[in-house]
């Protein structure tokens, strides 16, 4: 499975961005999809995931209520709608696959596949 994130950019605090993730590979739809981010000088942070059948969704407290994940298995894509962005959201965002979507897998960073990320900068 190969993944490519896109849609990053510069946005002012309080603004919105929508990130996209394109997945390729015959087994892509068998996996949960998650997003993690890494800011300069900081550890990787898992922030959200959605199960392969959309039956389970997890949000980290840092993004809950502001970010929304979705996926379209027919198109092998996933999206992350980010609203009310804050300067602390500045990071490189990566989409990734997981075996299972739940808080533990995200917190432990149990990712199987991921690609190059997309930079999100929140600044006035």
PDB file of C-alpha atoms in Angstrom:
ATOM      1  CA  UNK A   1       0.000   0.000   0.000  1.00  0.00           C
ATOM      2  CA  UNK A   2       1.273   3.441  -0.932  1.00  0.00           C
ATOM      3  CA  UNK A   3      -0.096   6.653   0.490  1.00  0.00           C
ATOM      4  CA  UNK A   4       0.242  10.291  -0.478  1.00  0.00           C
ATOM      5  CA  UNK A   5      -1.022  13.201   1.564  1.00  0.00           C
ATOM      6  CA  UNK A   6      -1.799  16.588   0.025  1.00  0.00           C
ATOM      7  CA  UNK A   7      -3.641  19.814   0.717  1.00  0.00           C
ATOM      8  CA  UNK A   8      -1.370  21.503   3.212  1.00  0.00           C
ATOM      9  CA  UNK A   9      -0.546  25.173   3.176  1.00  0.00           C
ATOM     10  CA  UNK A  10      -0.433  28.391   5.122  1.00  0.00           C
ATOM     11  CA  UNK A  11      -3.565  29.418   6.993  1.00  0.00           C
ATOM     12  CA  UNK A  12      -4.353  32.014   9.607  1.00  0.00           C
ATOM     13  CA  UNK A  13      -5.411  31.017  13.115  1.00  0.00           C
ATOM     14  CA  UNK A  14      -9.087  30.157  13.128  1.00  0.00           C
ATOM     15  CA  UNK A  15      -8.982  29.140   9.494  1.00  0.00           C
ATOM     16  CA  UNK A  16      -9.664  25.795   7.815  1.00  0.00           C
ATOM     17  CA  UNK A  17      -7.878  23.345   5.573  1.00  0.00           C
ATOM     18  CA  UNK A  18      -8.858  20.039   4.050  1.00  0.00           C
ATOM     19  CA  UNK A  19      -6.171  17.413   3.641  1.00  0.00           C
ATOM     20  CA  UNK A  20      -6.494  14.521   1.238  1.00  0.00           C
ATOM     21  CA  UNK A  21      -4.916  11.098   1.254  1.00  0.00           C
ATOM     22  CA  UNK A  22      -4.658   8.970  -1.870  1.00  0.00           C
ATOM     23  CA  UNK A  23      -4.055   5.281  -1.323  1.00  0.00           C
ATOM     24  CA  UNK A  24      -2.965   2.734  -3.878  1.00  0.00           C
ATOM     25  CA  UNK A  25      -2.722  -1.023  -3.646  1.00  0.00           C
ATOM     26  CA  UNK A  26      -5.275  -3.789  -3.791  1.00  0.00           C
ATOM     27  CA  UNK A  27      -5.445  -4.151  -0.008  1.00  0.00           C
ATOM     28  CA  UNK A  28      -5.707  -0.472   0.892  1.00  0.00           C
ATOM     29  CA  UNK A  29      -9.401  -0.688   1.776  1.00  0.00           C
ATOM     30  CA  UNK A  30      -8.721  -3.510   4.238  1.00  0.00           C
ATOM     31  CA  UNK A  31      -6.924  -1.163   6.614  1.00  0.00           C
ATOM     32  CA  UNK A  32      -7.939   1.554   8.968  1.00  0.00           C
ATOM     33  CA  UNK A  33      -6.656   4.980   7.952  1.00  0.00           C
ATOM     34  CA  UNK A  34      -5.111   7.430  10.375  1.00  0.00           C
ATOM     35  CA  UNK A  35      -3.345  10.749  10.365  1.00  0.00           C
ATOM     36  CA  UNK A  36      -0.337  11.635  12.432  1.00  0.00           C
ATOM     37  CA  UNK A  37       1.644  14.841  12.547  1.00  0.00           C
ATOM     38  CA  UNK A  38       5.124  15.886  13.471  1.00  0.00           C
ATOM     39  CA  UNK A  39       6.133  19.399  14.370  1.00  0.00           C
ATOM     40  CA  UNK A  40       9.770  20.521  14.269  1.00  0.00           C
ATOM     41  CA  UNK A  41      11.603  19.329  17.336  1.00  0.00           C
ATOM     42  CA  UNK A  42       8.621  17.378  18.632  1.00  0.00           C
ATOM     43  CA  UNK A  43       7.633  13.741  18.735  1.00  0.00           C
ATOM     44  CA  UNK A  44       5.214  12.264  16.269  1.00  0.00           C
ATOM     45  CA  UNK A  45       1.616  12.648  17.408  1.00  0.00           C
ATOM     46  CA  UNK A  46      -1.188  10.390  16.263  1.00  0.00           C
ATOM     47  CA  UNK A  47      -4.367  12.438  16.052  1.00  0.00           C
ATOM     48  CA  UNK A  48      -7.163  10.503  14.363  1.00  0.00           C
ATOM     49  CA  UNK A  49      -8.183   7.256  12.714  1.00  0.00           C
ATOM     50  CA  UNK A  50     -11.139   5.672  10.937  1.00  0.00           C
ATOM     51  CA  UNK A  51     -11.728   1.963  10.560  1.00  0.00           C
ATOM     52  CA  UNK A  52     -11.937   0.243   7.181  1.00  0.00           C
ATOM     53  CA  UNK A  53     -15.765   0.182   7.306  1.00  0.00           C
ATOM     54  CA  UNK A  54     -16.093   3.585   9.042  1.00  0.00           C
ATOM     55  CA  UNK A  55     -17.568   1.882  12.080  1.00  0.00           C
ATOM     56  CA  UNK A  56     -14.929   3.185  14.443  1.00  0.00           C
ATOM     57  CA  UNK A  57     -13.457   6.659  14.613  1.00  0.00           C
ATOM     58  CA  UNK A  58     -11.013   8.008  17.176  1.00  0.00           C
ATOM     59  CA  UNK A  59      -9.888  11.586  17.776  1.00  0.00           C
ATOM     60  CA  UNK A  60      -7.096  12.683  20.075  1.00  0.00           C
ATOM     61  CA  UNK A  61      -8.127  15.307  22.591  1.00  0.00           C
ATOM     62  CA  UNK A  62      -5.912  17.860  20.876  1.00  0.00           C
ATOM     63  CA  UNK A  63      -8.105  17.843  17.752  1.00  0.00           C
ATOM     64  CA  UNK A  64     -11.483  16.594  18.973  1.00  0.00           C
ATOM     65  CA  UNK A  65     -14.301  18.900  17.934  1.00  0.00           C
ATOM     66  CA  UNK A  66     -12.160  20.677  15.335  1.00  0.00           C
ATOM     67  CA  UNK A  67     -11.017  17.943  12.939  1.00  0.00           C
ATOM     68  CA  UNK A  68     -13.174  15.462  11.019  1.00  0.00           C
ATOM     69  CA  UNK A  69     -11.892  12.375   9.237  1.00  0.00           C
ATOM     70  CA  UNK A  70     -13.686  10.627   6.399  1.00  0.00           C
ATOM     71  CA  UNK A  71     -12.899   8.042   3.740  1.00  0.00           C
ATOM     72  CA  UNK A  72     -14.236   6.967   0.380  1.00  0.00           C
ATOM     73  CA  UNK A  73     -13.372   3.336  -0.257  1.00  0.00           C
ATOM     74  CA  UNK A  74     -14.702   3.493  -3.805  1.00  0.00           C
ATOM     75  CA  UNK A  75     -12.047   6.080  -4.603  1.00  0.00           C
ATOM     76  CA  UNK A  76      -9.334   4.803  -2.238  1.00  0.00           C
ATOM     77  CA  UNK A  77      -9.149   8.201  -0.607  1.00  0.00           C
ATOM     78  CA  UNK A  78      -9.429   9.717   2.845  1.00  0.00           C
ATOM     79  CA  UNK A  79      -9.814  13.292   3.979  1.00  0.00           C
ATOM     80  CA  UNK A  80      -9.136  15.322   7.074  1.00  0.00           C
ATOM     81  CA  UNK A  81     -11.202  18.467   7.483  1.00  0.00           C
ATOM     82  CA  UNK A  82      -9.460  20.801   9.890  1.00  0.00           C
ATOM     83  CA  UNK A  83     -11.363  23.749  11.327  1.00  0.00           C
ATOM     84  CA  UNK A  84     -10.496  26.418  13.867  1.00  0.00           C
ATOM     85  CA  UNK A  85      -6.819  25.832  13.308  1.00  0.00           C
ATOM     86  CA  UNK A  86      -4.355  26.952  15.960  1.00  0.00           C
ATOM     87  CA  UNK A  87      -0.639  27.767  15.727  1.00  0.00           C
ATOM     88  CA  UNK A  88       0.082  24.573  17.664  1.00  0.00           C
ATOM     89  CA  UNK A  89      -1.423  22.593  14.787  1.00  0.00           C
ATOM     90  CA  UNK A  90       1.569  23.564  12.648  1.00  0.00           C
ATOM     91  CA  UNK A  91       3.256  20.339  11.569  1.00  0.00           C
ATOM     92  CA  UNK A  92       3.848  17.935   8.707  1.00  0.00           C
ATOM     93  CA  UNK A  93       0.759  15.756   8.406  1.00  0.00           C
ATOM     94  CA  UNK A  94       0.966  12.167   7.186  1.00  0.00           C
ATOM     95  CA  UNK A  95      -1.779   9.678   6.411  1.00  0.00           C
ATOM     96  CA  UNK A  96      -1.110   6.078   7.310  1.00  0.00           C
ATOM     97  CA  UNK A  97      -2.707   2.659   7.573  1.00  0.00           C
ATOM     98  CA  UNK A  98      -3.365   0.745  10.766  1.00  0.00           C
ATOM     99  CA  UNK A  99      -4.627  -2.752  11.402  1.00  0.00           C
ATOM    100  CA  UNK A 100      -7.260  -1.498  13.823  1.00  0.00           C
ATOM    101  CA  UNK A 101      -8.603   1.952  14.687  1.00  0.00           C
ATOM    102  CA  UNK A 102      -8.800   2.632  18.399  1.00  0.00           C
ATOM    103  CA  UNK A 103      -7.117   4.903  20.909  1.00  0.00           C
ATOM    104  CA  UNK A 104      -4.362   2.443  21.733  1.00  0.00           C
ATOM    105  CA  UNK A 105      -3.200   1.888  18.170  1.00  0.00           C
ATOM    106  CA  UNK A 106      -3.071   5.623  17.544  1.00  0.00           C
ATOM    107  CA  UNK A 107      -1.287   6.465  20.791  1.00  0.00           C
ATOM    108  CA  UNK A 108       1.286   3.740  20.198  1.00  0.00           C
ATOM    109  CA  UNK A 109       1.736   4.727  16.568  1.00  0.00           C
ATOM    110  CA  UNK A 110       1.037   1.239  15.203  1.00  0.00           C
ATOM    111  CA  UNK A 111       1.201   2.311  11.591  1.00  0.00           C
ATOM    112  CA  UNK A 112       1.896  -0.170   8.816  1.00  0.00           C
ATOM    113  CA  UNK A 113       2.234   2.107   5.796  1.00  0.00           C
ATOM    114  CA  UNK A 114       2.691   5.845   5.380  1.00  0.00           C
ATOM    115  CA  UNK A 115       3.988   8.207   2.765  1.00  0.00           C
ATOM    116  CA  UNK A 116       5.417  11.677   2.527  1.00  0.00           C
ATOM    117  CA  UNK A 117       3.452  14.228   4.420  1.00  0.00           C
ATOM    118  CA  UNK A 118       2.070  17.645   3.697  1.00  0.00           C
ATOM    119  CA  UNK A 119       3.049  20.759   5.625  1.00  0.00           C
ATOM    120  CA  UNK A 120       0.402  22.743   7.476  1.00  0.00           C
ATOM    121  CA  UNK A 121       1.455  26.127   8.818  1.00  0.00           C
ATOM    122  CA  UNK A 122      -0.902  28.098  11.009  1.00  0.00           C
ATOM    123  CA  UNK A 123       0.322  31.638  11.409  1.00  0.00           C
ATOM    124  CA  UNK A 124      -0.850  35.204  11.152  1.00  0.00           C
TER     125      UNK A 124
END
